[in-house]
Amino acid sequence: MDLLTLLQVLDSTVRMATPLLLACLAGLFSERAGIFDIGLEGKMLAAAFLAAAIASVTGSAWIGLVAGIGASLVLAIVHGLASITFRGNQLISGVAINFFAAGITVVVAQSWFGQGGRTPQLSDGARFQSITLPFAESLSGVPLLGPIYKELISGHSILVYMAMLIVPLTWWVLYRTRFGLRLRAVGENPAAVDTAGISVVRLRYSAVLICGVLCGIAGAQLATAEPAAGFIKDMTAGRGYIALAALIFAKWRPWYALMACLLFGFLQALELRPDLITNVIGIKVQGQLLSALPYIMTVVILAGFVGKAIPPRAGGEPYVKER
Amino acid sequence: MEKMPKWADIFLIPLVSLVLAAIFSAIVILAIGEDPWAAVKLMVKGALGSTYAWGYTLYYATNFIFTGLAVAVAFHARMFNIGGEGQAMLGGLGVALVCLYIPWPHWSLALIGASVGAALFGAAWTAIPAFLQAKRGSHIVITTIMFNFIANALLVYLLVNVLKPVGMMEPATSKFPKLIQLPSFRDMFSTADTIMFRGAPANITFFVAVAACVAVWLLIWRTRLGYELRAFGHSESAAKYAGINPTKIIMVSMLISGGLAGMMAINNVMGEAERLVLNAVEGAGFIGIAVALMGRSHPFGVFLAALLFGFLYQGGAELALWTSIPREMIVVIQALVILFTGALDNMVRMPLERLFLGLRRKPAAKPAAAE
């Protein structure tokens, strides 16, 4: 395998990893605050649909992005109501949100556009296009670094770069701000936070809303950033669950989340090029094995054979102020 | 003292939740420019209006009884088995292996064999998540979700590479022998002059499902194991103190749950398709969650809720056929039912509790005032 092929695979790794990463960080905020969220998939799907639909109607990818975030936020608020205000079961709420999104996107898409549950093909202005970073062409002659810069680092949509910047931002917010400290505390011991006179409800709602915004961007990336050109039925295809797996893999930490998402993105990229694996290692690896690998790896991690993944202590438990 | 009468807890709350879900569904149907009332009429006619329609409704209901019972049994031990989908897929694999590779002399023996195969394969698929939950504390919800995806990948692999007969394009097994075809409702209820249930897939498995309801009721409320299961579900620490072994309860409840989900396959794989195809489960594993929540984890409730969802499923298919409301509308309704009966339970419960407390206080206050 030559350098160029490798770079192509890595390039699609980055592209595949981006929605995973955004959803994973979304889950990180929510779960660090003690709200389990298996509804990442549904929020992403709803956002993907509305982003593509509005982008195709208005012709602007940015308005689409805002609409997508809006759709995701609505579902996030439902999740917040169910799990914070009404102290319901967070897992069941997440399941409901996933189904709701899976159904409503197709129902609305069908009645709106009448194309069998998809949105029309987006024209170039209505989607996020690849950005060529400065000097990408002129530097491509430089050995090794030139092609890396041109093929791998340059040429992604703005959302990909945004996602990469959100990783250090998340780290900074969680570990270097007062809000982050409180957010982590509320996921471990909400009673202590409450005793200190800080509103558990407000903290948890803000975490759930941040989660909604990030899932919204993830959905928009899926449907409206090149090479995607619109929404198709069930287009998240389990990515919300892979993001959840990545979150466990990363043990609820931002930098590790980036690593885990790149790893799972790499597996997805390999799945697209089965010929490569055969060429490199000489054996045919089943595509099904590659697609199952993130899940299998997560189960192994959960089993505690490779380091133990300990979730935030108050995760999944509604906080009751008075007994 | 209870906050509200038992009948309110059992009937009123699910009813109110259901009405809320129905209202929201009607709003969705209105929003896409269709008439909700006409849709309901069409659904009733399409799902209950003929023996053919009933044959489909009961066929779907049979699937949902099995997956609903599976979720319900796990709920009693406070386990959330979200992996019914994968377990039912593996159950299908069990049925296919039993039906294809064992020469059964008669369908009745094959039915028993297939039930055992389905239950064993379904249970086996929960064994690892259950063990990890019991011994390593890995969250059962996450592991069973992961196992759904692994099951899917495994099934695709097996159907494409191993089980598919040579020369066939579609990833599916070959047809099961004619000899072990299960009797359909048409075979069972038609007389010489009138043919009932023509062309509908409902079959004898429906009665197996009803028997499973009875068996689960006996297990939960009439056996020592069922008592231990419920005790564990109410309070893990109290159960431990009473000498109940948590590992055993988690393992047993999840294995039974997986076995029940797997047994769905005798209906859809053996009874209907008579071969194993990809995506044979069609989301029934997830509908089991809605059914169990709606049925308050009681076998009789599960039975009624499964009928309701059978009606919704068949009615929804008719809607997709005759109107521009797509089939996915059922998924929306299902999601709303899960949301209102499961996640937003307290939203319905709290005002009702307040109402009943208020009603009770008034008559109680009178004698105090007379003194």
XYZ file of C-alpha atoms in Angstrom:
694
model
C 0.000 0.000 0.000
C 1.452 3.339 -0.990
C 1.364 6.582 0.951
C -1.453 8.035 -1.096
C -3.818 5.119 -0.412
C -2.966 5.247 3.268
C -3.693 8.961 3.309
C -7.001 8.377 1.562
C -8.021 5.850 4.193
C -6.942 8.190 6.976
C -8.789 11.021 5.266
C -12.042 9.067 5.296
C -11.226 8.026 8.871
C -11.348 11.676 9.907
C -14.583 12.205 7.994
C -16.203 9.096 9.504
C -14.960 9.942 12.980
C -16.410 13.462 13.034
C -20.103 12.681 13.679
C -19.009 9.976 16.118
C -16.800 12.465 17.930
C -19.471 15.151 18.170
C -22.055 12.672 19.424
C -19.521 11.183 21.817
C -18.704 14.583 23.320
C -22.440 15.267 23.506
C -22.884 12.085 25.505
C -19.869 13.036 27.597
C -21.461 16.270 28.793
C -24.759 14.587 29.533
C -23.389 11.533 31.282
C -20.796 13.480 33.250
C -23.750 15.400 34.694
C -25.437 12.127 35.631
C -27.950 11.873 32.795
C -27.576 8.690 30.767
C -28.347 9.321 27.171
C -28.955 6.480 24.753
C -30.936 8.914 22.617
C -27.839 10.283 20.853
C -28.819 8.313 17.778
C -32.286 9.819 17.625
C -31.123 13.381 18.195
C -28.518 13.040 15.457
C -31.052 11.553 13.079
C -33.615 14.300 13.685
C -30.908 16.924 13.231
C -29.645 15.297 10.043
C -33.136 15.377 8.591
C -34.075 18.915 9.517
C -30.656 20.279 8.576
C -30.913 18.718 5.123
C -34.570 19.685 4.694
C -34.075 23.319 5.637
C -30.820 23.531 3.689
C -32.566 22.284 0.575
C -35.471 24.699 1.024
C -33.422 27.783 1.873
C -30.306 26.890 -0.060
C -28.116 27.704 2.908
C -26.154 25.082 4.796
C -25.804 27.402 7.784
C -29.551 27.918 8.216
C -29.827 24.142 7.873
C -27.284 23.693 10.651
C -29.262 25.985 12.949
C -32.469 24.100 12.169
C -30.749 20.790 12.802
C -29.504 21.984 16.167
C -33.052 23.162 16.893
C -34.518 19.728 16.141
C -31.928 18.071 18.333
C -32.579 20.561 21.122
C -36.316 19.838 21.123
C -35.607 16.166 21.701
C -32.988 17.058 24.312
C -35.599 19.088 26.185
C -37.998 16.133 26.087
C -35.225 13.989 27.530
C -34.564 16.626 30.176
C -38.243 16.827 31.108
C -38.516 13.060 31.380
C -35.316 12.454 33.288
C -34.885 15.622 35.351
C -38.270 17.222 35.925
C -40.405 14.088 36.040
C -37.640 11.836 37.366
C -38.471 9.112 34.891
C -36.294 6.327 33.611
C -33.537 7.894 31.501
C -32.901 4.774 29.476
C -36.531 4.369 28.509
C -36.711 8.031 27.561
C -33.677 7.570 25.323
C -35.239 4.558 23.647
C -38.436 6.527 23.020
C -36.473 9.410 21.495
C -34.605 7.073 19.158
C -37.818 5.539 17.872
C -39.559 8.859 17.618
C -36.772 10.248 15.458
C -36.581 7.105 13.333
C -40.293 7.335 12.592
C -40.990 11.036 12.397
C -38.117 11.836 10.018
C -39.487 9.439 7.428
C -43.129 10.451 7.962
C -42.363 14.154 7.594
C -39.844 13.672 4.768
C -42.390 11.647 2.825
C -45.182 14.175 3.206
C -42.874 17.152 2.614
C -40.804 15.981 -0.328
C -42.536 12.780 -1.437
C -39.277 11.045 -2.313
C -39.621 7.891 -0.229
C -38.370 9.388 3.011
C -35.362 11.290 1.706
C -34.693 14.951 1.095
C -33.871 16.276 -2.386
C -30.234 16.273 -3.467
C -28.542 19.318 -2.034
C -26.924 21.713 -4.459
C -23.377 22.869 -3.746
C -24.402 26.067 -1.945
C -26.743 24.179 0.348
C -24.105 21.965 1.847
C -20.850 22.419 3.676
C -18.085 22.164 1.133
C -14.559 20.964 1.582
C -12.201 23.703 2.513
C -8.794 23.794 0.918
C -6.426 25.142 3.533
C -3.900 27.787 2.454
C -0.812 26.585 0.600
C -2.203 23.055 0.224
C -1.423 23.065 -3.497
C 1.917 24.826 -3.340
C 3.214 22.673 -0.482
C 2.135 19.380 -2.050
C 5.593 19.040 -3.565
C 7.274 18.785 -0.161
C 8.093 15.129 0.480
C 5.926 13.327 3.038
C 4.594 16.414 4.823
C 3.205 17.964 1.643
C 0.836 15.134 0.755
C -0.121 14.711 4.428
C -1.059 18.350 4.621
C -2.896 18.331 1.325
C -4.729 15.014 1.547
C -5.276 14.513 5.244
C -5.375 17.861 6.997
C -6.760 20.050 4.251
C -9.959 19.370 2.351
C -12.565 18.770 5.035
C -15.762 20.636 5.759
C -15.784 23.406 8.344
C -17.717 21.120 10.695
C -14.829 18.667 10.834
C -12.453 21.382 12.013
C -15.090 22.597 14.441
C -15.399 19.107 15.903
C -11.644 18.879 16.353
C -11.637 22.216 18.178
C -14.477 21.149 20.427
C -12.255 18.460 21.948
C -9.821 20.850 23.697
C -12.760 23.144 24.419
C -14.599 20.327 26.177
C -11.470 19.480 28.140
C -11.071 23.116 29.155
C -14.706 23.532 30.156
C -14.782 20.305 32.162
C -11.462 20.607 33.956
C -10.632 24.304 34.040
C -13.897 26.114 34.698
C -16.188 26.391 37.671
C -19.084 25.182 35.555
C -17.122 22.072 34.576
C -16.224 21.241 38.135
C -19.838 21.549 39.188
C -20.964 19.536 36.186
C -18.665 16.679 37.088
C -19.677 16.925 40.723
C -23.359 16.713 39.898
C -22.716 13.468 38.086
C -20.893 11.985 41.053
C -22.746 13.347 44.051
C -25.679 15.659 43.352
C -26.580 15.921 47.029
C -23.228 17.568 47.768
C -23.726 20.057 44.945
C -27.209 20.784 46.208
C -25.920 21.331 49.741
C -23.447 23.869 48.396
C -26.425 25.875 47.188
C -26.065 25.159 43.492
C -29.087 24.104 41.487
C -28.815 20.463 40.414
C -31.730 20.892 38.028
C -30.188 23.871 36.240
C -26.796 22.167 35.906
C -28.309 19.018 34.534
C -30.507 20.893 32.097
C -27.523 22.825 30.796
C -25.628 19.560 30.292
C -28.568 18.055 28.421
C -28.868 21.169 26.243
C -25.146 21.177 25.395
C -25.614 17.548 24.463
C -28.462 18.590 22.167
C -26.373 21.233 20.415
C -23.464 18.866 19.791
C -25.770 16.116 18.486
C -27.298 18.722 16.201
C -23.917 19.552 14.672
C -23.185 15.838 14.329
C -26.418 15.316 12.412
C -25.769 18.290 10.151
C -22.307 16.937 9.363
C -23.838 13.588 8.390
C -26.418 15.004 6.019
C -25.129 18.316 4.720
C -21.313 18.191 4.628
C -19.548 16.944 1.543
C -19.633 14.236 0.240
C -23.110 13.810 1.755
C -25.858 15.475 -0.232
C -29.050 15.148 1.719
C -30.910 13.017 4.205
C -31.705 9.382 3.644
C -33.902 7.189 5.802
C -32.127 5.907 8.923
C -28.871 7.508 7.838
C -27.271 7.489 11.290
C -27.204 3.666 11.040
C -26.205 3.012 14.628
C -23.611 5.808 14.878
C -25.240 7.071 18.070
C -24.613 3.699 19.644
C -21.043 3.559 18.369
C -20.538 7.001 19.919
C -21.875 5.596 23.162
C -19.436 2.721 22.830
C -16.624 5.200 22.175
C -17.639 7.111 25.286
C -17.274 4.002 27.409
C -14.061 3.160 25.586
C -12.752 6.611 26.471
C -13.934 6.219 30.062
C -15.818 9.527 29.842
C -12.724 11.660 29.066
C -12.486 14.111 26.141
C -9.022 13.391 24.689
C -9.553 9.672 24.902
C -12.919 10.229 23.236
C -11.047 11.670 20.265
C -8.781 8.620 20.152
C -11.673 6.172 20.462
C -13.682 7.927 17.762
C -10.697 7.984 15.412
C -10.221 4.283 16.029
C -13.875 3.468 15.338
C -13.834 5.852 12.384
C -10.816 3.986 11.040
C -12.735 0.707 11.282
C -15.615 2.264 9.364
C -13.221 3.605 6.753
C -11.684 0.155 6.341
C -15.138 -1.315 5.883
C -15.469 0.844 2.771
C -12.233 -0.538 1.310
C -12.267 -4.293 1.894
C -9.754 -4.762 -0.936
C -7.090 -2.922 1.049
C -7.064 -5.304 3.987
C -6.791 -8.269 1.674
C -3.862 -6.631 -0.072
C -2.014 -5.711 3.064
C -2.357 -8.712 5.332
C -3.120 -11.279 2.671
C -6.267 -12.659 4.329
C -9.827 -11.705 3.531
C -11.409 -10.125 6.590
C -15.181 -10.227 6.682
C -16.830 -6.816 6.484
C -19.288 -7.955 9.137
C -16.434 -8.525 11.557
C -15.217 -4.979 11.008
C -18.668 -3.536 11.586
C -19.110 -5.595 14.744
C -15.635 -4.810 16.063
C -16.483 -1.522 17.869
C -19.265 -3.300 19.736
C -17.144 -6.313 20.584
C -14.305 -4.085 21.794
C -16.727 -2.139 23.979
C -18.054 -5.305 25.565
C -14.476 -6.387 26.303
C -13.749 -2.993 27.876
C -16.983 -3.145 29.856
C -16.048 -6.582 31.062
C -13.092 -4.908 32.707
C -10.466 -7.110 31.122
C -8.637 -4.109 29.662
C -8.838 -1.534 32.415
C -12.143 -0.878 34.079
C -14.668 1.620 32.788
C -16.409 3.196 35.724
C -19.312 5.477 34.811
C -20.149 8.645 36.787
C -21.526 7.429 40.091
C -24.888 9.192 40.038
C -25.505 8.321 36.378
C -29.031 7.233 35.595
C -30.385 8.156 39.006
C -32.931 10.949 39.195
C -32.085 13.373 41.967
C -34.764 13.697 44.641
C -34.267 16.677 46.893
C -36.582 15.689 49.724
C -37.207 12.188 50.939
C -51.800 4.061 52.975
C -51.653 3.844 49.195
C -51.711 7.123 47.381
C -54.407 5.964 45.013
C -56.657 2.972 44.524
C -55.170 -0.038 42.795
C -57.543 0.121 39.840
C -56.312 3.618 39.078
C -52.712 2.443 39.108
C -53.442 -0.510 36.852
C -55.995 0.887 34.414
C -56.299 4.641 34.683
C -52.639 5.565 34.285
C -51.980 3.397 31.211
C -55.249 4.650 29.755
C -54.364 8.306 30.241
C -50.883 7.681 28.808
C -52.411 5.931 25.846
C -54.838 8.787 25.236
C -51.935 11.249 25.339
C -49.994 9.146 22.839
C -53.101 8.967 20.629
C -53.597 12.740 20.765
C -49.997 13.389 19.736
C -50.255 10.800 16.950
C -53.406 12.509 15.712
C -51.567 15.834 15.680
C -48.788 14.296 13.578
C -51.327 12.854 11.140
C -53.116 16.216 10.941
C -49.808 17.980 10.380
C -49.000 15.881 7.329
C -52.400 16.740 5.922
C -54.353 13.563 6.548
C -57.569 12.985 8.466
C -56.919 11.197 11.798
C -60.503 9.986 12.173
C -60.511 8.458 8.695
C -57.148 6.886 9.532
C -58.569 5.269 12.664
C -61.562 3.922 10.742
C -59.276 2.507 8.071
C -57.060 0.917 10.704
C -59.991 -0.708 12.479
C -61.336 -2.075 9.219
C -57.915 -3.214 8.059
C -56.886 -4.834 11.318
C -60.165 -6.143 12.731
C -62.671 -6.051 9.879
C -62.272 -9.599 8.540
C -60.773 -12.928 9.541
C -57.950 -12.124 7.117
C -57.267 -8.906 9.014
C -57.479 -10.685 12.370
C -55.077 -13.292 11.031
C -52.454 -10.610 10.547
C -53.222 -8.776 13.770
C -52.899 -11.967 15.806
C -49.756 -12.957 13.937
C -48.067 -9.693 14.919
C -49.516 -9.929 18.425
C -47.891 -13.357 18.818
C -44.475 -11.844 18.125
C -45.086 -9.036 20.576
C -46.341 -11.357 23.332
C -43.015 -13.177 23.293
C -40.826 -10.084 23.196
C -43.089 -8.258 25.670
C -42.893 -11.145 28.141
C -39.138 -11.173 27.681
C -38.825 -7.522 28.702
C -41.403 -7.966 31.483
C -39.615 -10.872 33.167
C -36.385 -8.879 33.192
C -38.216 -5.804 34.526
C -39.369 -7.813 37.546
C -35.737 -8.313 38.503
C -35.086 -4.651 37.649
C -33.045 -5.593 34.591
C -33.659 -3.712 31.368
C -33.251 -6.152 28.518
C -33.031 -3.990 25.437
C -31.504 -6.833 23.447
C -34.722 -8.608 22.451
C -33.987 -7.818 18.847
C -30.678 -9.678 18.840
C -32.027 -12.517 20.941
C -34.933 -13.015 18.537
C -32.455 -13.036 15.625
C -30.447 -15.752 17.313
C -33.680 -17.591 18.131
C -34.353 -17.567 14.412
C -30.961 -19.127 13.826
C -31.800 -21.841 16.378
C -35.123 -22.552 14.665
C -33.498 -22.690 11.248
C -30.793 -25.127 12.367
C -33.314 -27.371 14.119
C -35.708 -27.370 11.173
C -33.106 -27.825 8.444
C -30.748 -30.366 9.922
C -33.009 -32.660 11.947
C -35.418 -34.901 10.008
C -38.603 -34.471 12.017
C -41.375 -37.048 11.462
C -44.220 -34.662 12.330
C -44.788 -30.944 12.771
C -45.756 -31.262 16.432
C -42.395 -32.769 17.349
C -40.674 -30.200 15.179
C -42.538 -27.442 17.016
C -41.232 -28.708 20.347
C -37.731 -29.067 18.937
C -37.826 -25.636 17.363
C -39.117 -24.052 20.577
C -36.249 -25.570 22.498
C -33.759 -24.479 19.850
C -35.139 -20.947 19.736
C -35.182 -20.582 23.509
C -31.676 -22.014 23.896
C -30.171 -19.749 21.246
C -31.999 -16.694 22.567
C -30.927 -17.465 26.119
C -27.352 -18.118 25.048
C -27.218 -14.651 23.508
C -28.047 -13.096 26.887
C -25.605 -15.266 28.789
C -22.573 -13.020 28.268
C -24.324 -9.699 29.060
C -25.997 -11.284 32.091
C -22.747 -12.744 33.327
C -20.926 -9.457 32.870
C -23.682 -7.619 34.752
C -23.667 -10.132 37.586
C -19.932 -10.564 37.969
C -18.312 -7.422 36.597
C -21.064 -4.867 36.998
C -21.104 -3.921 33.309
C -24.332 -2.157 32.546
C -26.803 -4.638 31.051
C -28.435 -1.997 28.848
C -25.196 -1.112 27.106
C -24.042 -4.700 26.677
C -27.386 -5.899 25.314
C -27.436 -2.997 22.825
C -23.944 -3.980 21.699
C -25.070 -7.583 21.360
C -27.918 -6.519 19.063
C -25.375 -5.160 16.615
C -23.084 -8.142 17.022
C -26.055 -10.466 16.386
C -26.873 -8.588 13.236
C -23.314 -8.835 11.934
C -23.163 -12.517 12.852
C -26.422 -13.272 11.080
C -25.390 -11.426 7.927
C -22.155 -13.381 7.908
C -23.832 -16.753 8.450
C -26.592 -16.180 5.918
C -24.283 -14.860 3.208
C -21.382 -17.237 3.691
C -22.616 -20.385 5.378
C -26.345 -21.045 5.326
C -27.275 -19.730 1.899
C -27.842 -22.580 -0.569
C -25.487 -22.620 -3.547
C -26.796 -20.671 -6.484
C -29.277 -18.511 -4.597
C -28.904 -14.761 -4.766
C -30.877 -13.725 -1.700
C -29.149 -14.146 1.671
C -31.546 -16.673 3.216
C -31.648 -20.342 4.109
C -33.466 -22.838 1.935
C -37.133 -23.543 2.671
C -37.931 -25.838 5.594
C -39.446 -29.244 4.696
C -43.161 -29.229 3.837
C -43.754 -31.953 6.419
C -43.062 -29.681 9.383
C -45.212 -26.784 8.203
C -47.083 -25.463 11.231
C -50.879 -25.472 10.998
C -52.131 -21.968 10.243
C -55.386 -20.548 11.544
C -56.831 -21.301 8.141
C -56.055 -25.009 8.545
C -57.394 -25.009 12.076
C -60.622 -23.022 11.854
C -61.903 -23.365 8.305
C -64.857 -25.646 7.727
C -65.734 -27.382 4.466
C -67.965 -24.503 3.281
C -66.301 -21.407 4.685
C -62.630 -20.708 4.551
C -61.497 -18.508 7.392
C -58.214 -16.610 7.739
C -57.418 -17.026 4.049
C -53.824 -16.058 3.341
C -53.104 -14.761 6.825
C -49.942 -15.848 8.641
C -51.429 -16.444 12.121
C -50.634 -19.966 13.189
C -50.607 -22.350 16.099
C -47.751 -20.416 17.706
C -50.364 -17.956 18.982
C -51.492 -20.611 21.459
C -47.891 -21.293 22.448
C -47.617 -17.578 23.198
C -50.772 -17.661 25.333
C -49.344 -20.667 27.181
C -46.139 -18.686 27.704
C -48.188 -15.898 29.321
C -49.688 -18.392 31.774
C -46.289 -19.936 32.430
C -44.720 -16.560 33.137
C -47.586 -15.646 35.482
C -47.063 -18.933 37.371
C -43.323 -18.341 37.473
C -43.507 -14.801 38.786
C -46.296 -15.147 41.334
C -46.489 -18.830 42.210
C -42.926 -20.083 42.536
C -40.068 -19.518 44.916
C -37.867 -18.357 42.047
C -40.460 -15.788 41.038
C -40.634 -14.509 44.594
C -36.859 -14.179 44.726
C -36.893 -12.402 41.404
C -39.447 -9.848 42.548
C -37.726 -9.391 45.888
C -34.459 -8.710 44.104
C -36.200 -6.234 41.833
C -37.708 -4.332 44.752
C -34.570 -4.085 46.821
C -31.273 -5.649 45.983
C -29.814 -5.156 49.428
C -32.859 -6.584 51.218
C -32.845 -9.573 48.889
C -29.163 -10.162 49.580
C -29.820 -9.933 53.307
C -32.567 -12.533 52.938
C -30.044 -14.924 51.445
C -31.006 -14.494 47.809
C -28.036 -14.939 45.511
C -27.833 -11.881 43.201
C -25.692 -13.618 40.601
C -28.221 -16.409 40.294
C -31.183 -14.034 39.998
C -29.524 -11.848 37.375
C -28.424 -14.843 35.342
C -31.722 -16.727 35.594
C -33.965 -13.747 34.913
C -31.923 -12.699 31.902
C -31.698 -16.245 30.517
C -35.470 -16.658 30.792
C -35.905 -13.252 29.200
C -33.596 -14.132 26.305
C -35.265 -17.493 25.878
C -38.687 -15.876 25.577
C -37.412 -13.333 23.059
C -35.800 -16.151 21.094
C -39.057 -18.123 21.038
C -40.597 -15.402 18.937
C -38.761 -17.071 16.063
C -41.099 -20.067 15.986
C -43.808 -17.640 14.911
C -42.021 -15.559 12.317
C -39.380 -17.983 11.055
C -41.083 -21.365 11.314
C -44.732 -20.304 11.167
C -44.620 -17.571 8.562
C -41.500 -17.386 6.385
C -40.573 -21.082 6.730
C -36.960 -20.126 6.182
C -34.549 -17.717 7.819
C -34.179 -14.382 6.043
C -32.254 -11.258 6.946
C -34.146 -8.798 9.125
C -36.755 -11.396 10.055
C -37.379 -9.722 13.417
C -38.475 -6.372 11.954
C -38.143 -4.430 15.189
C -40.434 -6.704 17.209
C -37.725 -6.963 19.851
C -37.951 -3.238 20.488
C -41.738 -3.207 20.439
C -41.496 -5.650 23.336
C -40.286 -2.705 25.450
C -43.425 -0.706 24.697
C -45.595 -3.767 25.254
C -44.057 -4.546 28.634
C -44.333 -0.923 29.791
C -47.915 -0.653 28.592
C -48.818 -3.998 30.168
C -47.257 -3.018 33.501
C -45.028 -6.135 33.272
C -48.012 -8.372 34.031
C -48.528 -11.296 31.605
C -52.197 -10.424 31.117
C -51.303 -6.790 30.556
C -48.611 -7.879 28.115
C -51.205 -9.979 26.280
C -53.586 -7.018 25.934
C -50.801 -4.609 24.977
C -49.511 -7.090 22.400
C -52.993 -7.249 20.861
C -53.047 -3.456 20.765
C -49.692 -3.306 19.039
C -50.711 -6.115 16.684
C -53.670 -3.937 15.767
C -51.436 -0.889 15.319
C -48.992 -2.835 13.184
C -51.558 -4.355 10.862
C -53.615 -1.158 10.819
C -50.498 0.840 10.027
C -49.677 -1.458 7.130
C -53.171 -0.866 5.737
C -52.721 2.888 6.168
C -49.500 2.756 4.171
C -51.344 0.803 1.484
C -54.368 3.076 1.076
C -53.260 6.537 2.190
C -50.112 8.591 1.961
C -49.326 7.951 5.630
C -46.107 5.929 5.561
C -45.573 2.754 7.555
C -43.106 4.569 9.806
C -46.113 6.227 11.464
C -46.343 3.080 13.606
C -42.817 3.700 14.852
C -43.869 7.207 15.892
C -46.913 5.863 17.752
C -44.761 3.207 19.384
C -42.261 5.858 20.482
C -45.038 8.007 21.953
C -46.419 5.030 23.881
C -42.952 4.284 25.294
C -42.459 7.953 26.129
C -45.763 8.438 27.939
C -46.109 5.050 29.661
C -42.422 4.698 30.442
C -40.382 7.854 30.665
C -43.076 10.421 31.457
C -44.972 8.113 33.804
C -44.656 10.600 36.656
C -46.106 13.389 34.548
C -49.369 11.425 34.383
C -49.070 9.909 37.832
C -48.382 12.987 39.958
C -51.540 14.983 39.118
C -53.679 11.853 39.433
C -52.197 11.055 42.829
C -52.922 14.579 43.956
C -56.478 14.254 42.679
C -57.102 11.027 44.576
C -55.528 12.366 47.765
C -57.794 15.406 47.490
C -60.863 13.245 46.991
C -60.004 11.147 50.002
C -59.288 14.052 52.321
C -62.749 15.564 51.966
C -64.817 12.708 53.474
C -62.105 12.144 56.100
C -62.211 15.791 57.165
C -65.909 15.793 58.025
C -65.958 13.692 61.243
C -63.036 15.729 62.542
C -65.023 18.931 62.068
C -68.074 17.472 63.918
C -66.177 16.915 67.144
